[in-house]
Amino acid sequence: MEALRIEGLKKKFGETEVIRELSFSVPEHSVFGFIGKNGAGKTTTMKMILGLLKPDAGKIQVFGESVSYGETKTNRFTGYLPDVPEFYSYMTASEYLRLCGEIAGLASGEIRRRSAELLELVGLTDNKKRVGGYSRGMKQRLGIAQALLGNPRLLICDEPTSALDPVGRKEILDILFKLKGRTTVIFSTHILTDVERICDRVGVLSEGRIVLSGEMEALKKQYAQDKVMMEFPKEKQEEVLAVLKAQHLEPLHTEVVEPSLEKLFLEVI
């Protein structure tokens, strides 16, 4: 089943066309890397998926139901982590999740159970510190817990690692990796190594359109080059090199060259 389908989406701000004829889909239970340069339109697209921004044209479906601007019925399927989540600084993580659960109408027992599970998942169990004293990475982890509180079928993360140090990035990626198979994740970023690490599908956004999309491994095979690395025992190497030398061919280096996501990204944009 498709968790998300977008067809012919368009959005302008004044005379600037940010999204033009955007179409792609995300299968259920996949981890989808939504890739693009800063300003490519990733956040604009996510806000339209959430019904917070009105498209000029096109349609969006979440688990087969149409998204309408200002009507957030499809958001019952969705958890959202903005790029800079905001919290009440005087609360602890448990207090904040309890507040979010009450606003969402969850039963008190369900709030306690889900909060305990999620704080363990994000590594904030028994943390009595007020959120105002959290590091950026800790806030991102709490943001993931809040986004997952309602047990969403679709989790949308907008640039969750962009401003983190290497340790913080690893912590967030490890958490998102654990969600594979449990929910569908859309992970927007311009950090390509993060996508290679956890995503099984990608879509590259450039000039308001998807210019490359598909399964990660299939794309790498599709764009693979005819370059090969060969390794021989030392005695055999000498024979091979002797043959090559006789033909006036002296290789300086040989190896298999698998296309990286960075190379594909630069090529398609």
mmCIF file of C-alpha atoms in Angstrom:
data_model
loop_
_atom_site.group_PDB
_atom_site.id
_atom_site.type_symbol
_atom_site.label_atom_id
_atom_site.label_comp_id
_atom_site.label_asym_id
_atom_site.label_seq_id
_atom_site.Cartn_x
_atom_site.Cartn_y
_atom_site.Cartn_z
ATOM 1 C CA MET A 1 0.000 0.000 0.000
ATOM 2 C CA GLU A 2 1.128 3.556 -0.639
ATOM 3 C CA ALA A 3 1.603 5.689 2.465
ATOM 4 C CA LEU A 4 1.811 8.835 0.348
ATOM 5 C CA ARG A 5 0.974 9.769 -3.237
ATOM 6 C CA ILE A 6 1.556 13.212 -4.756
ATOM 7 C CA GLU A 7 0.427 14.050 -8.287
ATOM 8 C CA GLY A 8 1.014 17.261 -10.246
ATOM 9 C CA LEU A 9 1.646 19.417 -7.194
ATOM 10 C CA LYS A 10 2.352 23.121 -7.769
ATOM 11 C CA LYS A 11 3.072 26.033 -5.439
ATOM 12 C CA LYS A 12 4.068 29.643 -6.074
ATOM 13 C CA PHE A 13 5.018 32.397 -3.672
ATOM 14 C CA GLY A 14 4.373 35.619 -5.561
ATOM 15 C CA GLU A 15 6.078 35.175 -8.917
ATOM 16 C CA THR A 16 8.429 32.484 -7.634
ATOM 17 C CA GLU A 17 7.410 28.956 -8.620
ATOM 18 C CA VAL A 18 8.789 26.756 -5.837
ATOM 19 C CA ILE A 19 7.024 23.469 -6.649
ATOM 20 C CA ARG A 20 6.168 22.639 -10.260
ATOM 21 C CA GLU A 21 4.489 19.425 -11.400
ATOM 22 C CA LEU A 22 5.779 17.443 -8.405
ATOM 23 C CA SER A 23 4.794 13.768 -8.475
ATOM 24 C CA PHE A 24 6.041 10.822 -6.426
ATOM 25 C CA SER A 25 4.829 8.081 -4.104
ATOM 26 C CA VAL A 26 6.130 6.439 -0.932
ATOM 27 C CA PRO A 27 5.339 2.774 -0.207
ATOM 28 C CA GLU A 28 4.191 1.831 3.279
ATOM 29 C CA HIS A 29 6.950 0.803 5.744
ATOM 30 C CA SER A 30 9.735 2.323 3.647
ATOM 31 C CA VAL A 31 12.277 4.905 4.818
ATOM 32 C CA PHE A 32 12.180 7.547 2.105
ATOM 33 C CA GLY A 33 14.979 10.065 1.735
ATOM 34 C CA PHE A 34 13.599 13.337 0.337
ATOM 35 C CA ILE A 35 16.739 15.031 -0.944
ATOM 36 C CA GLY A 36 17.351 18.524 -2.199
ATOM 37 C CA LYS A 37 19.502 21.591 -1.808
ATOM 38 C CA ASN A 38 18.570 24.218 0.760
ATOM 39 C CA GLY A 39 15.611 26.131 -0.666
ATOM 40 C CA ALA A 40 14.628 23.337 -3.065
ATOM 41 C CA GLY A 41 11.074 23.168 -1.662
ATOM 42 C CA LYS A 42 11.300 20.235 0.751
ATOM 43 C CA THR A 43 9.709 22.038 3.703
ATOM 44 C CA THR A 44 7.054 23.595 1.452
ATOM 45 C CA THR A 45 6.110 20.113 0.225
ATOM 46 C CA MET A 46 5.900 18.743 3.759
ATOM 47 C CA LYS A 47 3.650 21.593 4.890
ATOM 48 C CA MET A 48 1.294 20.835 1.998
ATOM 49 C CA ILE A 49 1.257 17.147 2.988
ATOM 50 C CA LEU A 50 0.218 18.230 6.491
ATOM 51 C CA GLY A 51 -2.521 20.519 5.161
ATOM 52 C CA LEU A 52 -0.781 23.602 6.556
ATOM 53 C CA LEU A 53 -0.122 25.179 3.164
ATOM 54 C CA LYS A 54 -2.506 25.368 0.221
ATOM 55 C CA PRO A 55 -1.263 23.962 -3.113
ATOM 56 C CA ASP A 56 -1.961 25.913 -6.282
ATOM 57 C CA ALA A 57 -2.652 22.667 -8.149
ATOM 58 C CA GLY A 58 -2.306 18.905 -7.811
ATOM 59 C CA LYS A 59 -3.433 16.400 -5.216
ATOM 60 C CA ILE A 60 -2.008 14.657 -2.177
ATOM 61 C CA GLN A 61 -3.196 11.384 -0.674
ATOM 62 C CA VAL A 62 -2.136 9.857 2.637
ATOM 63 C CA PHE A 63 -3.047 6.172 2.868
ATOM 64 C CA GLY A 64 -5.589 6.676 0.107
ATOM 65 C CA GLU A 65 -7.337 9.694 1.677
ATOM 66 C CA SER A 66 -7.111 13.148 0.115
ATOM 67 C CA VAL A 67 -5.366 15.952 1.984
ATOM 68 C CA SER A 68 -7.277 19.245 2.099
ATOM 69 C CA TYR A 69 -5.820 22.572 3.179
ATOM 70 C CA GLY A 70 -7.030 23.489 6.655
ATOM 71 C CA GLU A 71 -8.743 20.116 7.122
ATOM 72 C CA THR A 72 -6.341 17.807 8.894
ATOM 73 C CA LYS A 73 -8.282 14.532 9.022
ATOM 74 C CA THR A 74 -5.388 12.719 7.332
ATOM 75 C CA ASN A 75 -3.065 13.949 10.080
ATOM 76 C CA ARG A 76 -4.469 11.224 12.331
ATOM 77 C CA PHE A 77 -2.087 8.980 10.356
ATOM 78 C CA THR A 78 0.865 11.333 10.655
ATOM 79 C CA GLY A 79 3.574 12.380 13.106
ATOM 80 C CA TYR A 80 5.704 15.423 12.323
ATOM 81 C CA LEU A 81 9.148 16.551 13.456
ATOM 82 C CA PRO A 82 9.951 20.091 12.251
ATOM 83 C CA ASP A 83 13.539 21.117 11.654
ATOM 84 C CA VAL A 84 13.573 23.220 14.848
ATOM 85 C CA PRO A 85 11.060 21.759 17.339
ATOM 86 C CA GLU A 86 9.906 24.064 20.136
ATOM 87 C CA PHE A 87 9.026 23.045 23.695
ATOM 88 C CA TYR A 88 7.966 24.521 27.024
ATOM 89 C CA SER A 89 11.388 24.945 28.604
ATOM 90 C CA TYR A 90 10.166 24.560 32.210
ATOM 91 C CA MET A 91 8.824 21.024 31.616
ATOM 92 C CA THR A 92 10.557 17.681 31.825
ATOM 93 C CA ALA A 93 10.305 15.255 28.891
ATOM 94 C CA SER A 94 7.639 13.198 30.696
ATOM 95 C CA GLU A 95 5.591 16.288 31.515
ATOM 96 C CA TYR A 96 5.757 17.492 27.928
ATOM 97 C CA LEU A 97 4.654 14.146 26.495
ATOM 98 C CA ARG A 98 1.802 13.997 29.011
ATOM 99 C CA LEU A 99 0.620 17.433 27.874
ATOM 100 C CA CYS A 100 0.803 16.401 24.190
ATOM 101 C CA GLY A 101 -1.093 13.195 24.922
ATOM 102 C CA GLU A 102 -3.845 15.064 26.759
ATOM 103 C CA ILE A 103 -4.206 17.564 23.906
ATOM 104 C CA ALA A 104 -4.473 14.632 21.473
ATOM 105 C CA GLY A 105 -7.189 13.045 23.612
ATOM 106 C CA LEU A 106 -5.251 9.933 24.608
ATOM 107 C CA ALA A 107 -6.255 8.056 27.745
ATOM 108 C CA SER A 108 -4.009 8.615 30.769
ATOM 109 C CA GLY A 109 -2.912 4.974 30.852
ATOM 110 C CA GLU A 110 -2.032 5.071 27.160
ATOM 111 C CA ILE A 111 -0.040 8.270 27.675
ATOM 112 C CA ARG A 112 2.001 6.710 30.487
ATOM 113 C CA ARG A 113 2.659 3.519 28.522
ATOM 114 C CA ARG A 114 3.588 5.244 25.262
ATOM 115 C CA SER A 115 5.713 7.876 27.029
ATOM 116 C CA ALA A 116 7.748 5.203 28.811
ATOM 117 C CA GLU A 117 8.265 3.237 25.577
ATOM 118 C CA LEU A 118 9.238 6.292 23.557
ATOM 119 C CA LEU A 119 11.551 7.870 26.128
ATOM 120 C CA GLU A 120 13.391 4.549 26.241
ATOM 121 C CA LEU A 121 13.540 4.461 22.425
ATOM 122 C CA VAL A 122 15.071 7.955 22.247
ATOM 123 C CA GLY A 123 17.375 7.538 25.226
ATOM 124 C CA LEU A 124 15.696 9.981 27.604
ATOM 125 C CA THR A 125 14.449 7.550 30.262
ATOM 126 C CA ASP A 126 14.705 8.868 33.855
ATOM 127 C CA ASN A 127 15.952 12.227 32.606
ATOM 128 C CA LYS A 128 14.651 14.752 35.146
ATOM 129 C CA LYS A 129 16.325 17.759 33.509
ATOM 130 C CA ARG A 130 14.065 20.560 32.301
ATOM 131 C CA VAL A 131 13.816 20.801 28.526
ATOM 132 C CA GLY A 132 15.311 24.289 28.673
ATOM 133 C CA GLY A 133 18.617 22.694 29.637
ATOM 134 C CA TYR A 134 18.605 20.174 26.772
ATOM 135 C CA SER A 135 21.184 20.116 24.004
ATOM 136 C CA ARG A 136 20.010 20.426 20.385
ATOM 137 C CA GLY A 137 20.353 16.657 19.941
ATOM 138 C CA MET A 138 18.304 15.918 23.065
ATOM 139 C CA LYS A 139 15.562 18.243 21.817
ATOM 140 C CA GLN A 140 15.504 16.447 18.473
ATOM 141 C CA ARG A 141 15.171 13.127 20.278
ATOM 142 C CA LEU A 142 12.309 14.446 22.386
ATOM 143 C CA GLY A 143 10.743 15.777 19.178
ATOM 144 C CA ILE A 144 10.817 12.285 17.678
ATOM 145 C CA ALA A 145 9.179 10.866 20.818
ATOM 146 C CA GLN A 146 6.435 13.510 20.605
ATOM 147 C CA ALA A 147 5.891 12.825 16.888
ATOM 148 C CA LEU A 148 5.504 9.108 17.605
ATOM 149 C CA LEU A 149 3.223 9.504 20.628
ATOM 150 C CA GLY A 150 0.033 8.852 18.668
ATOM 151 C CA ASN A 151 1.539 5.746 17.038
ATOM 152 C CA PRO A 152 1.451 7.287 13.524
ATOM 153 C CA ARG A 153 1.599 5.224 10.356
ATOM 154 C CA LEU A 154 3.617 7.997 8.680
ATOM 155 C CA LEU A 155 6.458 9.941 10.322
ATOM 156 C CA ILE A 156 7.647 13.106 8.561
ATOM 157 C CA CYS A 157 11.044 14.441 9.655
ATOM 158 C CA ASP A 158 12.184 17.785 8.258
ATOM 159 C CA GLU A 159 15.991 18.092 8.279
ATOM 160 C CA PRO A 160 16.321 16.293 11.650
ATOM 161 C CA THR A 161 20.137 16.097 11.593
ATOM 162 C CA SER A 162 21.136 19.290 9.783
ATOM 163 C CA ALA A 163 22.362 21.282 12.795
ATOM 164 C CA LEU A 164 23.711 18.437 14.918
ATOM 165 C CA ASP A 165 27.261 17.398 15.696
ATOM 166 C CA PRO A 166 28.424 13.910 14.579
ATOM 167 C CA VAL A 167 27.341 12.288 17.860
ATOM 168 C CA GLY A 168 23.899 13.895 17.733
ATOM 169 C CA ARG A 169 23.454 12.920 14.088
ATOM 170 C CA LYS A 170 24.320 9.306 14.858
ATOM 171 C CA GLU A 171 21.825 9.216 17.728
ATOM 172 C CA ILE A 172 18.976 10.496 15.543
ATOM 173 C CA LEU A 173 19.838 8.172 12.645
ATOM 174 C CA ASP A 174 20.002 5.185 14.995
ATOM 175 C CA ILE A 175 16.512 5.999 16.275
ATOM 176 C CA LEU A 176 15.060 6.384 12.777
ATOM 177 C CA PHE A 177 16.726 3.128 11.698
ATOM 178 C CA LYS A 178 14.970 1.309 14.547
ATOM 179 C CA LEU A 179 11.619 2.427 13.115
ATOM 180 C CA LYS A 180 12.116 0.447 9.889
ATOM 181 C CA GLY A 181 9.196 -1.894 9.417
ATOM 182 C CA ARG A 182 7.218 -0.247 12.243
ATOM 183 C CA THR A 183 6.132 2.909 10.452
ATOM 184 C CA THR A 184 6.758 4.755 7.192
ATOM 185 C CA VAL A 185 9.393 7.482 7.465
ATOM 186 C CA ILE A 186 9.911 10.457 5.150
ATOM 187 C CA PHE A 187 13.253 11.983 5.950
ATOM 188 C CA SER A 188 14.097 15.279 4.267
ATOM 189 C CA THR A 189 17.739 16.335 4.166
ATOM 190 C CA HIS A 190 20.626 17.666 2.127
ATOM 191 C CA ILE A 191 23.132 15.446 4.006
ATOM 192 C CA LEU A 192 23.517 12.586 1.564
ATOM 193 C CA THR A 193 25.564 10.266 3.780
ATOM 194 C CA ASP A 194 22.661 10.212 6.269
ATOM 195 C CA VAL A 195 20.308 9.064 3.513
ATOM 196 C CA GLU A 196 22.679 6.320 2.376
ATOM 197 C CA ARG A 197 22.867 5.025 5.915
ATOM 198 C CA ILE A 198 19.174 4.520 6.712
ATOM 199 C CA CYS A 199 16.979 5.011 3.634
ATOM 200 C CA ASP A 200 15.820 2.254 1.289
ATOM 201 C CA ARG A 201 14.190 4.652 -1.205
ATOM 202 C CA VAL A 202 15.073 8.171 -2.342
ATOM 203 C CA GLY A 203 13.605 11.062 -4.283
ATOM 204 C CA VAL A 204 15.762 13.955 -5.461
ATOM 205 C CA LEU A 205 14.008 17.332 -5.679
ATOM 206 C CA SER A 206 15.430 19.917 -8.068
ATOM 207 C CA GLU A 207 13.749 23.039 -9.459
ATOM 208 C CA GLY A 208 10.397 21.942 -8.052
ATOM 209 C CA ARG A 209 10.372 18.470 -9.619
ATOM 210 C CA ILE A 210 11.545 14.970 -8.743
ATOM 211 C CA VAL A 211 14.499 14.317 -11.042
ATOM 212 C CA LEU A 212 15.506 10.927 -9.640
ATOM 213 C CA SER A 213 13.586 8.417 -7.547
ATOM 214 C CA GLY A 214 13.486 4.735 -6.720
ATOM 215 C CA GLU A 215 15.017 2.088 -4.512
ATOM 216 C CA MET A 216 18.505 2.962 -3.365
ATOM 217 C CA GLU A 217 20.190 -0.241 -4.494
ATOM 218 C CA ALA A 218 18.371 -0.296 -7.834
ATOM 219 C CA LEU A 219 19.491 3.261 -8.581
ATOM 220 C CA LYS A 220 23.094 2.425 -7.779
ATOM 221 C CA LYS A 221 22.959 -0.561 -10.123
ATOM 222 C CA GLN A 222 21.298 1.515 -12.828
ATOM 223 C CA TYR A 223 24.024 4.148 -12.680
ATOM 224 C CA ALA A 224 26.903 1.747 -12.128
ATOM 225 C CA GLN A 225 29.918 2.315 -14.368
ATOM 226 C CA ASP A 226 31.978 -0.258 -16.244
ATOM 227 C CA LYS A 227 34.852 -0.092 -13.786
ATOM 228 C CA VAL A 228 36.231 -3.126 -11.990
ATOM 229 C CA MET A 229 38.715 -3.820 -9.220
ATOM 230 C CA MET A 230 40.762 -7.027 -9.573
ATOM 231 C CA GLU A 231 43.023 -8.477 -6.904
ATOM 232 C CA PHE A 232 45.436 -11.368 -7.507
ATOM 233 C CA PRO A 233 47.982 -13.262 -5.419
ATOM 234 C CA LYS A 234 51.377 -11.622 -5.703
ATOM 235 C CA GLU A 235 52.807 -14.180 -8.124
ATOM 236 C CA LYS A 236 49.759 -13.966 -10.387
ATOM 237 C CA GLN A 237 49.889 -10.137 -10.260
ATOM 238 C CA GLU A 238 53.333 -10.265 -11.764
ATOM 239 C CA GLU A 239 52.112 -12.412 -14.659
ATOM 240 C CA VAL A 240 49.126 -10.132 -15.330
ATOM 241 C CA LEU A 241 51.273 -7.009 -15.158
ATOM 242 C CA ALA A 242 53.796 -8.597 -17.497
ATOM 243 C CA VAL A 243 51.062 -9.228 -20.075
ATOM 244 C CA LEU A 244 49.763 -5.695 -19.726
ATOM 245 C CA LYS A 245 53.267 -4.269 -19.978
ATOM 246 C CA ALA A 246 53.883 -6.207 -23.159
ATOM 247 C CA GLN A 247 50.875 -4.387 -24.584
ATOM 248 C CA HIS A 248 52.194 -1.085 -23.235
ATOM 249 C CA LEU A 249 49.398 -0.968 -20.660
ATOM 250 C CA GLU A 250 50.517 -0.194 -17.139
ATOM 251 C CA PRO A 251 47.576 0.403 -14.746
ATOM 252 C CA LEU A 252 48.244 2.705 -11.829
ATOM 253 C CA HIS A 253 45.205 1.623 -9.831
ATOM 254 C CA THR A 254 42.194 -0.691 -10.204
ATOM 255 C CA GLU A 255 39.074 -0.985 -8.061
ATOM 256 C CA VAL A 256 35.312 -1.455 -8.289
ATOM 257 C CA VAL A 257 33.616 1.944 -8.483
ATOM 258 C CA GLU A 258 30.120 1.873 -7.025
ATOM 259 C CA PRO A 259 28.247 5.129 -7.601
ATOM 260 C CA SER A 260 27.658 7.045 -4.383
ATOM 261 C CA LEU A 261 24.446 8.896 -3.674
ATOM 262 C CA GLU A 262 26.456 12.125 -3.770
ATOM 263 C CA LYS A 263 27.594 11.364 -7.318
ATOM 264 C CA LEU A 264 24.030 10.549 -8.434
ATOM 265 C CA PHE A 265 22.702 13.717 -6.785
ATOM 266 C CA LEU A 266 25.241 15.962 -8.478
ATOM 267 C CA GLU A 267 24.646 14.258 -11.824
ATOM 268 C CA VAL A 268 20.856 14.626 -11.839
ATOM 269 C CA ILE A 269 20.734 18.238 -10.662
#
